[in-house]
Tab-separated table of C-alpha atoms and ligand atoms in Angstrom:
chain	number	residue	atom	x	y	z
A	261	UNK	CA	-7.101	-22.274	1.338
A	262	UNK	CA	-7.421	-24.514	-1.372
A	263	UNK	CA	-8.766	-24.318	-5.072
A	264	UNK	CA	-9.402	-27.787	-6.363
A	265	UNK	CA	-7.073	-29.171	-3.869
A	266	UNK	CA	-4.183	-26.843	-4.673
A	267	UNK	CA	-3.453	-24.556	-1.539
A	268	UNK	CA	-3.744	-21.105	-2.767
A	269	UNK	CA	-3.211	-17.474	-1.173
A	270	UNK	CA	-4.720	-14.393	-2.918
A	271	UNK	CA	-1.370	-12.719	-3.516
A	272	UNK	CA	2.155	-14.022	-3.351
A	273	UNK	CA	5.768	-13.133	-4.702
A	274	UNK	CA	6.552	-15.038	-7.974
A	275	UNK	CA	10.011	-17.242	-8.559
A	276	UNK	CA	11.293	-14.483	-9.976
A	277	UNK	CA	11.810	-12.481	-6.470
A	278	UNK	CA	10.631	-9.571	-7.826
A	279	UNK	CA	6.840	-10.021	-9.885
A	280	UNK	CA	3.816	-10.076	-7.776
A	281	UNK	CA	1.402	-12.771	-8.499
A	282	UNK	CA	-2.535	-12.463	-7.650
A	283	UNK	CA	-5.968	-13.886	-8.553
A	284	UNK	CA	-7.569	-12.083	-11.239
A	285	UNK	CA	-11.121	-11.646	-8.702
A	286	UNK	CA	-12.784	-9.628	-11.946
A	287	UNK	CA	-12.762	-12.749	-13.614
A	288	UNK	CA	-14.572	-15.419	-11.079
A	289	UNK	CA	-16.243	-17.402	-10.806
A	290	UNK	CA	-16.085	-18.390	-14.617
A	291	UNK	CA	-12.149	-18.311	-15.097
A	292	UNK	CA	-9.629	-18.798	-12.388
A	293	UNK	CA	-6.065	-16.859	-14.033
A	294	UNK	CA	-3.640	-15.366	-12.239
A	295	UNK	CA	-1.992	-11.946	-13.429
A	296	UNK	CA	1.471	-10.536	-12.962
A	297	UNK	CA	1.962	-7.230	-11.346
A	298	UNK	CA	5.946	-6.125	-12.545
A	299	UNK	CA	5.469	-2.106	-11.535
A	300	UNK	CA	3.730	0.100	-9.037
A	301	UNK	CA	1.195	0.746	-11.580
A	302	UNK	CA	0.317	-2.297	-12.215
A	303	UNK	CA	-0.587	-3.090	-8.536
A	304	UNK	CA	-2.606	0.155	-8.363
A	305	UNK	CA	-4.517	-0.587	-11.382
A	306	UNK	CA	-4.898	-4.205	-9.499
A	307	UNK	CA	-6.288	-2.142	-6.561
A	308	UNK	CA	-8.493	0.454	-8.945
A	309	UNK	CA	-10.076	-1.851	-11.116
A	310	UNK	CA	-10.356	-4.653	-8.468
A	311	UNK	CA	-8.678	-7.466	-9.554
A	312	UNK	CA	-7.890	-7.339	-5.801
A	313	UNK	CA	-10.579	-6.361	-3.836
A	314	UNK	CA	-11.845	-6.932	0.073
A	315	UNK	CA	-10.315	-4.339	2.908
A	316	UNK	CA	-7.133	-6.495	4.003
A	317	UNK	CA	-5.723	-7.407	0.430
A	318	UNK	CA	-6.081	-4.215	-0.649
A	319	UNK	CA	-3.652	-3.163	2.258
A	320	UNK	CA	-1.121	-6.389	0.951
A	321	UNK	CA	-1.329	-5.298	-2.591
A	322	UNK	CA	-0.609	-1.953	-1.728
A	323	UNK	CA	2.530	-3.064	-0.030
A	324	UNK	CA	3.886	-5.135	-2.668
A	325	UNK	CA	2.952	-2.094	-4.761
A	326	UNK	CA	5.312	-0.078	-2.577
A	327	UNK	CA	7.810	-2.856	-3.536
A	328	UNK	CA	7.787	-2.833	-6.826
A	329	UNK	CA	8.377	1.031	-7.074
A	330	UNK	CA	11.765	0.751	-4.494
A	331	UNK	CA	12.552	-2.057	-7.118
A	332	UNK	CA	12.051	0.215	-9.947
A	333	UNK	CA	13.540	3.734	-8.270
A	334	UNK	CA	14.004	4.028	-4.429
A	335	UNK	CA	14.432	7.654	-4.069
A	336	UNK	CA	12.436	9.847	-2.428
A	337	UNK	CA	10.566	11.120	-4.775
A	338	UNK	CA	9.374	8.004	-5.908
A	339	UNK	CA	8.734	6.727	-2.399
A	340	UNK	CA	6.122	9.835	-2.305
A	341	UNK	CA	4.879	9.394	-5.950
A	342	UNK	CA	4.133	5.344	-5.147
A	343	UNK	CA	2.893	6.199	-1.453
A	344	UNK	CA	0.134	8.765	-3.195
A	345	UNK	CA	-0.765	6.709	-6.320
A	346	UNK	CA	-1.980	3.747	-4.144
A	347	UNK	CA	-3.914	5.816	-1.891
A	348	UNK	CA	-5.736	6.983	-4.324
A	349	UNK	CA	-6.514	3.982	-5.836
A	350	UNK	CA	-9.868	3.293	-3.406
A	351	UNK	CA	-10.871	5.783	-0.877
A	352	UNK	CA	-12.787	3.800	2.137
A	353	UNK	CA	-10.683	0.509	3.372
A	354	UNK	CA	-8.376	1.883	5.475
A	355	UNK	CA	-6.064	-0.983	5.252
A	356	UNK	CA	-4.556	0.869	2.312
A	357	UNK	CA	-3.261	3.626	4.101
A	358	UNK	CA	-2.190	1.619	7.447
A	359	UNK	CA	-0.021	-0.588	4.926
A	360	UNK	CA	1.534	2.523	3.051
A	361	UNK	CA	2.010	4.378	6.489
A	362	UNK	CA	3.611	0.965	7.751
A	363	UNK	CA	5.707	0.744	4.310
A	364	UNK	CA	6.681	4.266	4.569
A	365	UNK	CA	7.568	4.987	7.869
A	366	UNK	CA	9.912	2.061	7.398
A	367	UNK	CA	11.342	2.919	4.673
A	368	UNK	CA	11.540	7.056	4.694
A	369	UNK	CA	14.753	6.570	7.179
A	370	UNK	CA	16.738	3.984	5.370
A	371	UNK	CA	19.252	4.532	2.973
A	372	UNK	CA	18.256	3.809	-0.635
A	373	UNK	CA	20.477	0.620	-1.651
A	374	UNK	CA	18.285	-1.260	1.424
A	375	UNK	CA	14.822	0.271	0.507
A	376	UNK	CA	14.240	-2.377	-2.278
A	377	UNK	CA	14.868	-5.368	0.235
A	378	UNK	CA	13.742	-4.199	2.916
A	379	UNK	CA	10.278	-3.374	1.612
A	380	UNK	CA	9.446	-6.915	0.115
A	381	UNK	CA	10.625	-8.242	3.295
A	382	UNK	CA	7.517	-6.207	4.649
A	383	UNK	CA	5.043	-6.860	2.480
A	384	UNK	CA	5.497	-10.688	2.447
A	385	UNK	CA	5.562	-10.366	6.571
A	386	UNK	CA	2.439	-8.125	6.044
A	387	UNK	CA	0.761	-11.118	4.331
A	388	UNK	CA	1.720	-13.999	6.434
A	389	UNK	CA	0.582	-11.392	9.774
A	390	UNK	CA	-2.736	-11.039	7.601
A	391	UNK	CA	-3.182	-14.866	7.375
A	392	UNK	CA	-2.631	-15.783	10.897
A	393	UNK	CA	-4.881	-12.603	12.266
A	394	UNK	CA	-7.651	-13.765	10.191
A	395	UNK	CA	-6.804	-17.581	11.624
A	396	UNK	CA	-7.347	-15.991	14.974
A	397	UNK	CA	-10.793	-14.216	14.194
A	398	UNK	CA	-12.135	-17.900	13.288
A	399	UNK	CA	-10.877	-19.045	16.571
A	400	UNK	CA	-12.817	-16.646	18.028
A	401	UNK	CA	-15.923	-16.484	16.335
A	402	UNK	CA	-16.121	-20.256	16.321
A	403	UNK	CA	-16.530	-19.843	20.434
A	404	UNK	CA	-19.461	-17.224	19.505
A	405	UNK	CA	-21.036	-19.946	17.349
A	406	UNK	CA	-20.585	-22.673	20.053
A	407	UNK	CA	-22.380	-20.179	22.366
A	408	UNK	CA	-25.363	-19.658	20.057
A	409	UNK	CA	-25.960	-23.514	19.335
A	410	UNK	CA	-23.956	-24.944	22.370
A	411	UNK	CA	-25.565	-28.513	21.567
A	412	UNK	CA	-23.875	-28.269	17.635
A	413	UNK	CA	-27.410	-28.222	16.179
A	414	UNK	CA	-27.569	-26.572	12.393
A	415	UNK	CA	-27.109	-22.810	12.184
A	416	UNK	CA	-27.809	-20.573	9.543
A	417	UNK	CA	-26.053	-17.636	9.427
A	418	UNK	CA	-26.344	-15.077	6.665
A	419	UNK	CA	-22.978	-12.826	4.992
A	420	UNK	CA	-23.292	-9.786	2.528
A	421	UNK	CA	-19.923	-9.151	0.027
A	422	UNK	CA	-17.399	-11.289	0.190
A	423	UNK	CA	-14.838	-11.153	3.466
A	424	UNK	CA	-13.665	-14.570	2.583
A	425	UNK	CA	-10.517	-15.743	2.191
A	426	UNK	CA	-10.420	-13.584	-0.980
A	427	UNK	CA	-11.022	-10.335	0.224
A	428	UNK	CA	-7.695	-11.208	2.259
A	429	UNK	CA	-4.804	-12.856	2.614
A	430	UNK	CA	-5.875	-16.206	3.594
A	431	UNK	CA	-9.428	-17.250	5.718
A	432	UNK	CA	-11.515	-14.305	5.362
A	433	UNK	CA	-12.745	-12.494	8.362
A	434	UNK	CA	-16.234	-12.731	8.561
A	435	UNK	CA	-16.100	-16.294	6.697
A	436	UNK	CA	-12.811	-17.054	8.902
A	437	UNK	CA	-15.571	-18.843	11.832
A	438	UNK	CA	-17.740	-20.207	9.137
A	439	UNK	CA	-14.688	-22.004	8.104
A	440	UNK	CA	-14.120	-23.067	11.337
A	441	UNK	CA	-16.837	-24.287	12.445
A	442	UNK	CA	-17.405	-26.604	9.142
A	443	UNK	CA	-14.251	-27.597	9.502
A	444	UNK	CA	-15.082	-28.884	13.260
A	445	UNK	CA	-18.016	-30.961	12.076
A	446	UNK	CA	-20.704	-27.747	12.713
A	447	UNK	CA	-23.437	-28.443	10.472
A	448	UNK	CA	-23.075	-24.791	8.992
A	449	UNK	CA	-25.242	-23.116	6.240
A	450	UNK	CA	-24.847	-19.816	4.877
A	451	UNK	CA	-27.274	-17.634	2.938
A	452	UNK	CA	-25.194	-15.468	0.568
A	453	UNK	CA	-26.610	-11.890	-0.325
A	454	UNK	CA	-25.632	-11.491	-4.092
A	455	UNK	CA	-24.564	-8.341	-3.046
A	456	UNK	CA	-25.277	-5.763	-6.280
A	457	UNK	CA	-23.760	-4.170	-7.901
A	458	UNK	CA	-20.637	-6.022	-8.738
A	459	UNK	CA	-22.343	-9.516	-7.092
A	460	UNK	CA	-19.107	-9.976	-4.570
A	461	UNK	CA	-21.659	-12.161	-2.890
A	462	UNK	CA	-22.749	-14.536	-5.805
A	463	UNK	CA	-19.590	-14.595	-7.890
A	464	UNK	CA	-17.085	-14.550	-4.796
A	465	UNK	CA	-18.573	-15.879	-1.705
A	466	UNK	CA	-20.485	-18.624	-3.567
A	467	UNK	CA	-17.555	-19.568	-5.131
A	468	UNK	CA	-15.194	-19.679	-2.170
A	469	UNK	CA	-17.567	-21.379	0.121
A	470	UNK	CA	-18.069	-24.098	-3.124
A	471	UNK	CA	-14.460	-24.700	-3.123
A	472	UNK	CA	-14.223	-25.237	0.307
A	473	UNK	CA	-17.349	-27.605	0.157
A	474	UNK	CA	-19.821	-25.463	2.586
A	475	UNK	CA	-23.068	-25.597	2.276
A	476	UNK	CA	-24.623	-22.486	1.295
A	477	UNK	CA	-27.731	-20.660	-0.894
A	478	UNK	CA	-27.268	-17.748	-2.756
A	479	UNK	CA	-30.251	-15.163	-2.292
A	480	UNK	CA	-31.322	-11.538	-3.613
A	481	UNK	CA	-29.942	-9.061	-1.245
A	482	UNK	CA	-33.926	-8.328	-0.780
A	483	UNK	CA	-34.269	-11.491	0.688
A	484	UNK	CA	-32.932	-11.433	3.925
A	485	UNK	CA	-34.928	-9.496	6.047
A	486	UNK	CA	-38.289	-12.201	4.761
A	487	UNK	CA	-35.894	-14.975	6.150
A	488	UNK	CA	-35.146	-13.065	9.321
A	489	UNK	CA	-38.586	-12.577	10.012
A	490	UNK	CA	-39.430	-16.399	9.225
A	491	UNK	CA	-36.647	-17.651	12.091
A	492	UNK	CA	-34.425	-18.895	9.146
A	493	UNK	CA	-31.436	-16.856	10.110
A	494	UNK	CA	-29.424	-17.530	13.371
A	495	UNK	CA	-26.996	-14.734	12.963
A	496	UNK	CA	-25.272	-11.994	10.351
A	497	UNK	CA	-21.808	-11.901	10.039
A	498	UNK	CA	-20.099	-9.230	7.442
A	499	UNK	CA	-16.656	-7.458	6.941
A	500	UNK	CA	-15.888	-4.136	7.185
A	501	UNK	CA	-13.309	-1.575	5.525
A	502	UNK	CA	-13.055	1.038	8.256
A	503	UNK	CA	-14.469	0.657	11.993
A	504	UNK	CA	-14.241	3.899	13.575
A	505	UNK	CA	-13.018	4.345	17.303
A	506	UNK	CA	-16.636	3.966	18.711
A	507	UNK	CA	-17.531	1.006	16.662
A	508	UNK	CA	-19.395	2.317	14.042
A	509	UNK	CA	-18.551	-0.278	10.560
A	510	UNK	CA	-17.910	0.722	7.057
A	511	UNK	CA	-18.847	-1.948	4.805
A	512	UNK	CA	-20.477	-2.883	1.322
A	513	UNK	CA	-23.075	-0.902	0.296
A	514	UNK	CA	-26.508	-2.908	1.829
A	515	UNK	CA	-25.009	-3.594	5.077
A	516	UNK	CA	-26.715	-1.211	6.737
A	517	UNK	CA	-30.110	-2.541	6.003
A	518	UNK	CA	-29.204	-6.095	7.056
A	519	UNK	CA	-28.367	-4.730	10.412
A	520	UNK	CA	-31.566	-2.937	10.680
A	521	UNK	CA	-33.390	-6.295	9.812
A	522	UNK	CA	-31.231	-8.390	12.078
A	523	UNK	CA	-32.187	-5.479	14.863
A	524	UNK	CA	-36.030	-5.759	14.250
A	525	UNK	CA	-35.445	-9.524	14.167
A	526	UNK	CA	-33.166	-10.082	17.213
A	527	UNK	CA	-30.582	-11.824	15.169
A	528	UNK	CA	-27.174	-11.232	16.410
A	529	UNK	CA	-25.211	-9.401	13.938
A	530	UNK	CA	-21.737	-9.763	14.170
A	531	UNK	CA	-18.459	-8.136	12.312
A	532	UNK	CA	-15.310	-9.487	11.510
A	533	UNK	CA	-12.044	-7.619	11.665
A	534	UNK	CA	-8.432	-7.265	11.973
A	535	UNK	CA	-7.093	-4.627	13.569
A	536	UNK	CA	-5.391	-2.799	10.502
A	537	UNK	CA	-9.330	-1.991	9.575
A	538	UNK	CA	-9.509	-0.049	12.934
A	539	UNK	CA	-9.458	3.954	12.162
A	540	UNK	CA	-8.456	5.360	15.654
A	541	UNK	CA	-8.432	8.645	14.418
A	542	UNK	CA	-12.235	8.918	13.305
A	543	UNK	CA	-14.960	8.380	16.209
A	544	UNK	CA	-18.265	8.895	13.887
A	545	UNK	CA	-18.879	6.509	10.537
A	546	UNK	CA	-20.571	9.685	9.451
A	547	UNK	CA	-17.014	11.291	8.416
A	548	UNK	CA	-15.796	7.961	6.397
A	549	UNK	CA	-15.399	8.670	2.988
A	550	UNK	CA	-17.605	6.905	0.569
A	551	UNK	CA	-16.613	5.341	-2.456
A	552	UNK	CA	-18.682	6.260	-5.352
A	553	UNK	CA	-18.134	3.539	-8.311
A	554	UNK	CA	-19.041	4.359	-11.582
A	555	UNK	CA	-22.633	3.806	-12.778
A	556	UNK	CA	-21.719	0.776	-15.602
A	557	UNK	CA	-21.564	-1.318	-12.160
A	558	UNK	CA	-25.416	-0.551	-11.572
A	559	UNK	CA	-26.428	-0.330	-15.581
A	560	UNK	CA	-24.647	-3.128	-16.492
A	561	UNK	CA	-24.582	-7.056	-15.854
A	562	UNK	CA	-22.598	-9.663	-16.932
A	563	UNK	CA	-22.499	-13.444	-16.657
A	564	UNK	CA	-22.156	-16.757	-19.009
A	565	UNK	CA	-24.563	-17.691	-21.321
A	566	UNK	CA	-25.514	-21.528	-22.164
A	567	UNK	CA	-22.980	-21.503	-24.836
A	568	UNK	CA	-20.376	-20.354	-22.133
A	569	UNK	CA	-19.369	-17.214	-23.270
A	570	UNK	CA	-18.702	-14.499	-20.783
A	571	UNK	CA	-21.053	-11.336	-21.806
A	572	UNK	CA	-21.686	-7.731	-20.575
A	573	UNK	CA	-25.715	-6.307	-21.094
A	574	UNK	CA	-27.368	-3.268	-20.125
A	575	UNK	CA	-30.577	-3.490	-17.837
A	576	UNK	CA	-31.444	0.088	-18.003
A	577	UNK	CA	-33.218	1.892	-19.847
A	578	UNK	CA	-31.220	3.560	-22.323
A	579	UNK	CA	-30.474	7.617	-20.955
A	580	UNK	CA	-31.713	6.367	-17.060
A	581	UNK	CA	-28.900	7.547	-15.157
A	582	UNK	CA	-27.962	5.731	-12.297
A	583	UNK	CA	-25.951	6.261	-8.978
A	584	UNK	CA	-23.213	3.903	-7.134
A	585	UNK	CA	-22.046	4.247	-3.435
A	586	UNK	CA	-20.083	1.707	-2.370
A	587	UNK	CA	-20.391	1.327	1.004
A	588	UNK	CA	-22.766	2.162	3.877
A	589	UNK	CA	-22.199	2.973	7.733
A	590	UNK	CA	-23.511	1.021	10.186
A	591	UNK	CA	-24.291	2.591	13.831
A	592	UNK	CA	-22.554	0.799	16.289
A	593	UNK	CA	-25.896	0.706	18.391
A	594	UNK	CA	-27.087	-2.328	15.815
A	595	UNK	CA	-23.678	-4.373	15.952
A	596	UNK	CA	-24.018	-7.178	18.470
A	597	UNK	CA	-19.952	-7.686	18.774
A	598	UNK	CA	-17.180	-6.561	17.013
A	599	UNK	CA	-15.023	-10.338	16.393
A	600	UNK	CA	-10.939	-9.431	16.403
A	601	UNK	CA	-7.665	-11.512	16.345
A	602	UNK	CA	-7.615	-10.744	20.079
A	603	UNK	CA	-11.192	-11.693	21.175
A	604	UNK	CA	-14.896	-10.211	20.791
A	605	UNK	CA	-16.089	-7.013	22.514
A	606	UNK	CA	-18.741	-5.045	22.249
A	607	UNK	CA	-19.086	-2.081	19.363
A	608	UNK	CA	-17.847	0.838	21.565
A	609	UNK	CA	-14.860	2.929	22.420
A	610	UNK	CA	-14.865	1.011	25.407
A	611	UNK	CA	-15.428	-2.474	23.839
A	612	UNK	CA	-12.537	-1.621	21.420
A	613	UNK	CA	-10.405	0.009	24.518
A	614	UNK	CA	-10.679	-3.352	26.112
A	615	UNK	CA	-8.792	-5.519	23.491
A	616	UNK	CA	-6.585	-2.707	22.328
A	617	UNK	CA	-5.146	-1.081	25.571
A	618	UNK	CA	-2.603	0.818	24.079
A	619	UNK	CA	-5.083	2.590	21.976
A	620	UNK	CA	-6.589	4.804	24.902
A	621	UNK	CA	-6.549	8.553	25.054
A	622	UNK	CA	-4.259	9.678	27.489
A	623	UNK	CA	-6.028	11.005	30.475
B	1733	LIG	O1	-15.658	-3.300	-2.574
B	1733	LIG	P1	-14.939	-4.442	-2.168
B	1733	LIG	O2	-15.224	-5.942	-2.651
B	1733	LIG	O3	-13.301	-4.151	-1.975
B	1733	LIG	O4	-15.790	-4.564	-1.152
B	1733	LIG	C1	-14.872	-5.601	-0.055
B	1733	LIG	C2	-16.300	-5.652	1.122
B	1733	LIG	O5	-17.083	-5.220	1.651
B	1733	LIG	C3	-15.923	-6.334	2.216
B	1733	LIG	O6	-16.956	-6.568	3.478
B	1733	LIG	C4	-14.778	-5.307	3.270
B	1733	LIG	O7	-13.614	-5.079	2.544
B	1733	LIG	C5	-14.225	-6.460	4.284
B	1733	LIG	S1	-13.089	-7.837	3.591
B	1733	LIG	C6	-12.556	-8.658	4.923
C-alpha cells in the first residue's frame, strides 16, 4: 500500500541483501520510522516489543529472523536456538509457529553451507505469498460486501484492532475487502474501535485508512453495541491470531464483546484469515494460549501534546493493579462466516474442511 504516494510493504530485505527492514509500528501514527534488523536478536525483540505485530507479519518477521540467524551461524545448535527464541517472542498468533516450522523443515536436512541463501529465499517467498493471500481475501470479502448491498448503497463496517496492511505484509486480512470495496467505488465507511489498551485501532487502523483515503470514524471501544442497536453498522469484520479446527476465533481482547453485540443485533460478523492462522491441532478455543502483557499498557497512555511532543502519562491511581490479557476467544457460533484466500465458509470444522479438504481427518 502507499504511504504519501510511495508504495511500501511492512517488511522487506535491505539493499545489502542481509539486513531486514520494517516499519516501526510502536511510533505510528506520529512518526514514520524504518528499523533495521541485523541479527536474530533484533528480529526477536521487534516481535516481542511489537515494533512488528499482527499475526501474518509476526510470521514473516520470524522467517527473516531465521534467515538472520543462518547468516550469522548456520549450525544445528544455532538453528534450534533461533527457533526457540523466536517462538517464545509472542505466544498467541499461530502464524509464528507456522513460519518457524516451515523454515526449520526446509533448513534442518540441508547442508549448512546452503542454509543462509535458502532461508532468505523462503522468507521472501513467505512475504510474497502473504501479500497474494491477503489480496485474495479482499476479493472474496468484496463479494460478501456486494451481497450485503447489491445496489452499491453506502455501507458501514466496524472493525477491531488492526488487521490491515500493517498487520500483514500487504493489503491486510479484515481490511483487504474494505480497501477493495473502496477501490471499486463502493461508498464504504469504517467504524474503527480504538482498541485499548494499545490502541491499535486508533493509532494504526485509522492511520492506514486515512493514508488510503477510506472514510472512517474512530470510536471508543464501548460505543460499538450502541451503534449496532441504532442500525449504524451493516457488518463487523476482524482478523484472527489463531482459528481452531472448529472455527473458534482468537483475536485482540474485546473482539468477543463485539461478536456478542453483533449477534444480539443481527449484524453479520465476519473474520478474515489466511491459512497460516488456522491451528488444525486445536479444536476448542479454550486451549489457545492467551498472551498476558505488561500492566503498563493499561496503566499508561501515550500521545502527542499540542506542542508536538510525544509523551507517556499514567492514568491509574498510584498503587492500583492492572491486568492485561491481550486476546480473547470468540466461539464459532457467533461468527457469520470465515473469509479466506480460498473462499468464504461457515465457522465450523465442516466449513473449513470444505475449503481445505487436505486437512480432513482420515476416516
Ligand atoms: O497484539 P497485536 O497488535 O499483534 O494483535 C493483532 C490482532 O489482534 C489482529 O487482529 C490479528 O493479528 C489479525 S491480523 C491480520
